[in-house]
Amino acid sequence: CLLKPVSAFLQLYTWEEIRIHNGRGPSKEQWLVIDRNVYDVSNFSKRHPGGSRVIGHYAGQDATDAFVAFHSDKALVKKYLKSLLIGELAPDQPSFESNKKKSLLEDFRKLRCTVEKMGLLNPDSTFFSLIFLHLLVLDAASWLTVWYFGISLVPFLVGMAFFTIAQIQMGWFQHDLGHCSVFRKPKWNHLLQIIVINTLKGLPASWWNHLHNQHHAKPNCFRKDPDLNMHPLLFSLGKTLSVEVGMELENPCWMHSHQGSSSRYLI
């Protein structure tokens, strides 16, 4: 499921050398690792189709699993990777950072390969066509109800119910389009997503993709997952994010659980 090292004559690096190229040092360089290959994405990040932030979140880290999950057409992406390759991990270096558990990574990758072989990620055009059709019917019914029966209380409530259901379900439908789960070709997913979210819902697809890509790249990572970045303006988690994530833990990736009066972090 993964890429293979390109050559045995590349520059060799350690995790310590890679870790300091996280985009926050004086040089602002961004390196990342994909299946033991080391890439310099400092300049490419600004041209990255998925946005500079989503790739920057993995600067100085192993991005193998995120790369596999986000890119369905590996052959196309390899064209860009060739020019970014600067070396590979030294033979004595593990394939992942020290703060990751090998058994969990192996289990996850085995599960993903099994899911792919079972065809569970293959799009079902018939299913999604029916979903889209019923959304259009509900949306049209909401307006026709008010147009035909007038704006008295009952027709208004019925029309509002149709419209609300349609809008909520359109949100989930465009979510699947954003994940490129409806059509096999990404461009058709993006095109229909623009129609659904931009035209039918009145929201920019680029804004949603920018935030949602980061969410799936670093789920539940404080200051990287935008779904958590609404703290403290709109809401906070636990006891004010349990004192700002334990006064800023070294690893920003955490899961918060609140049961009764106790709360804990799983790093």
Short mmCIF file of C-alpha atoms in Angstrom, two decimals, residues 61-218:
data_model
loop_
_atom_site.label_atom_id
_atom_site.label_comp_id
_atom_site.label_asym_id
_atom_site.label_seq_id
_atom_site.Cartn_x
_atom_site.Cartn_y
_atom_site.Cartn_z
CA GLN A 61 7.28 14.21 10.95
CA ASP A 62 6.33 10.98 9.22
CA ALA A 63 3.47 11.63 6.77
CA THR A 64 3.20 8.14 5.28
CA ASP A 65 -0.30 7.25 6.42
CA ALA A 66 -1.68 10.71 5.70
CA PHE A 67 -0.17 10.57 2.20
CA VAL A 68 -1.80 7.22 1.48
CA ALA A 69 -5.16 8.35 2.84
CA PHE A 70 -5.29 11.68 1.00
CA HIS A 71 -4.03 10.66 -2.46
CA SER A 72 -6.06 8.15 -4.44
CA ASP A 73 -3.93 8.55 -7.60
CA LYS A 74 -0.44 7.70 -6.34
CA ALA A 75 1.05 7.65 -9.87
CA LEU A 76 0.09 11.29 -10.42
CA VAL A 77 1.50 12.44 -7.09
CA LYS A 78 4.81 10.65 -7.69
CA LYS A 79 5.55 13.11 -10.51
CA TYR A 80 5.65 15.91 -7.94
CA LEU A 81 7.53 13.86 -5.35
CA LYS A 82 10.54 13.16 -7.56
CA SER A 83 11.66 16.78 -7.59
CA LEU A 84 11.18 17.10 -3.83
CA LEU A 85 13.19 14.03 -2.80
CA ILE A 86 16.37 14.90 -0.87
CA GLY A 87 17.23 11.62 0.85
CA GLU A 88 15.99 8.81 3.01
CA LEU A 89 16.15 7.59 6.58
CA ALA A 90 19.40 6.02 7.64
CA PRO A 91 19.25 2.20 7.93
CA ASP A 92 19.54 2.36 11.71
CA GLN A 93 16.53 4.69 11.98
CA PRO A 94 13.01 3.32 12.61
CA SER A 95 10.33 3.99 9.99
CA PHE A 96 8.37 6.21 12.37
CA GLU A 97 8.93 8.65 15.22
CA SER A 98 9.72 7.41 18.70
CA ASN A 99 6.39 8.68 20.08
CA LYS A 100 4.42 6.29 17.86
CA LYS A 101 3.65 2.70 18.73
CA LYS A 102 4.75 0.19 16.11
CA SER A 103 1.99 -2.36 16.79
CA LEU A 104 -0.75 0.28 16.38
CA LEU A 105 0.71 1.50 13.09
CA GLU A 106 1.00 -2.04 11.74
CA ASP A 107 -2.56 -2.86 12.77
CA PHE A 108 -3.88 0.34 11.16
CA ARG A 109 -2.07 -0.27 7.88
CA LYS A 110 -3.17 -3.88 7.78
CA LEU A 111 -6.77 -2.79 8.38
CA ARG A 112 -6.60 -0.21 5.59
CA CYS A 113 -5.23 -2.74 3.10
CA THR A 114 -8.00 -5.17 4.08
CA VAL A 115 -10.66 -2.49 3.61
CA GLU A 116 -9.27 -1.62 0.18
CA LYS A 117 -9.14 -5.27 -0.94
CA MET A 118 -12.74 -5.75 0.17
CA GLY A 119 -13.75 -2.83 -2.04
CA LEU A 120 -15.32 -0.88 0.81
CA LEU A 121 -13.80 2.36 -0.47
CA ASN A 122 -15.16 1.96 -3.99
CA PRO A 123 -17.82 4.57 -4.87
CA ASP A 124 -21.42 3.45 -5.42
CA SER A 125 -22.78 5.69 -8.17
CA THR A 126 -26.33 4.32 -7.93
CA PHE A 127 -26.59 4.99 -4.21
CA PHE A 128 -25.28 8.54 -4.46
CA SER A 129 -27.44 9.30 -7.50
CA LEU A 130 -30.54 8.41 -5.49
CA ILE A 131 -29.28 10.49 -2.56
CA PHE A 132 -28.78 13.53 -4.80
CA LEU A 133 -32.17 13.04 -6.47
CA HIS A 134 -34.07 12.92 -3.20
CA LEU A 135 -32.25 16.04 -1.99
CA LEU A 136 -33.36 17.94 -5.09
CA VAL A 137 -36.94 16.67 -4.64
CA LEU A 138 -37.03 17.81 -1.00
CA ASP A 139 -35.56 21.20 -1.86
CA ALA A 140 -38.06 21.73 -4.68
CA ALA A 141 -40.94 20.52 -2.49
CA SER A 142 -40.12 23.10 0.16
CA TRP A 143 -40.50 26.00 -2.27
CA LEU A 144 -43.48 24.52 -4.12
CA THR A 145 -45.37 23.99 -0.86
CA VAL A 146 -45.15 27.66 0.05
CA TRP A 147 -45.77 28.77 -3.54
CA TYR A 148 -48.90 26.62 -3.98
CA PHE A 149 -50.49 26.69 -0.50
CA GLY A 150 -49.41 30.17 0.54
CA ILE A 151 -47.51 31.43 3.57
CA SER A 152 -50.01 30.53 6.27
CA LEU A 153 -48.63 28.73 9.33
CA VAL A 154 -49.08 25.07 8.31
CA PRO A 155 -47.68 25.33 4.74
CA PHE A 156 -44.84 27.46 6.04
CA LEU A 157 -43.90 24.87 8.70
CA VAL A 158 -44.15 22.00 6.22
CA GLY A 159 -42.04 23.85 3.67
CA MET A 160 -39.50 24.75 6.34
CA ALA A 161 -39.28 21.08 7.40
CA PHE A 162 -38.62 19.98 3.80
CA PHE A 163 -36.03 22.72 3.34
CA THR A 164 -34.26 22.00 6.64
CA ILE A 165 -33.97 18.28 5.94
CA ALA A 166 -32.70 18.97 2.43
CA GLN A 167 -30.08 21.45 3.64
CA ILE A 168 -28.79 19.15 6.37
CA GLN A 169 -28.54 16.18 4.03
CA MET A 170 -26.85 18.34 1.38
CA GLY A 171 -24.20 19.09 3.95
CA TRP A 172 -23.46 15.39 4.34
CA PHE A 173 -23.62 14.81 0.58
CA GLN A 174 -21.09 17.53 -0.14
CA HIS A 175 -18.99 16.05 2.68
CA ASP A 176 -18.77 12.79 0.73
CA LEU A 177 -17.98 14.75 -2.43
CA GLY A 178 -15.22 16.57 -0.58
CA HIS A 179 -13.79 13.17 0.37
CA CYS A 180 -13.92 12.15 -3.33
CA SER A 181 -16.14 9.23 -2.37
CA VAL A 182 -18.89 9.67 -4.98
CA PHE A 183 -17.01 9.50 -8.31
CA ARG A 184 -13.78 7.72 -9.14
CA LYS A 185 -12.23 10.85 -10.63
CA PRO A 186 -11.53 13.65 -8.12
CA LYS A 187 -12.41 16.42 -10.60
CA TRP A 188 -16.02 15.21 -10.88
CA ASN A 189 -16.31 15.11 -7.09
CA HIS A 190 -14.98 18.67 -6.81
CA LEU A 191 -17.27 19.92 -9.58
CA LEU A 192 -20.46 18.53 -8.03
CA GLN A 193 -19.33 19.65 -4.58
CA ILE A 194 -19.12 23.23 -5.86
CA ILE A 195 -22.65 22.93 -7.24
CA VAL A 196 -24.04 21.52 -4.00
CA ILE A 197 -22.30 23.62 -1.37
CA ASN A 198 -21.75 26.84 -3.35
CA THR A 199 -25.04 27.03 -5.23
CA LEU A 200 -27.54 25.05 -3.14
CA LYS A 201 -26.15 25.87 0.32
CA GLY A 202 -24.44 29.22 -0.26
CA LEU A 203 -21.08 28.29 1.27
CA PRO A 204 -17.62 28.23 -0.38
CA ALA A 205 -16.31 24.72 -1.10
CA SER A 206 -12.71 25.96 -0.86
CA TRP A 207 -13.30 27.16 2.72
CA TRP A 208 -14.84 23.84 3.78
CA ASN A 209 -12.09 21.76 2.15
CA HIS A 210 -9.37 23.94 3.68
CA LEU A 211 -10.67 23.27 7.19
CA HIS A 212 -11.81 19.68 6.73
CA ASN A 213 -8.53 18.52 5.16
CA GLN A 214 -6.69 19.77 8.22
CA HIS A 215 -9.18 18.03 10.51
CA HIS A 216 -8.51 14.64 8.91
CA ALA A 217 -4.77 15.26 8.65
CA LYS A 218 -4.48 15.95 12.40
#
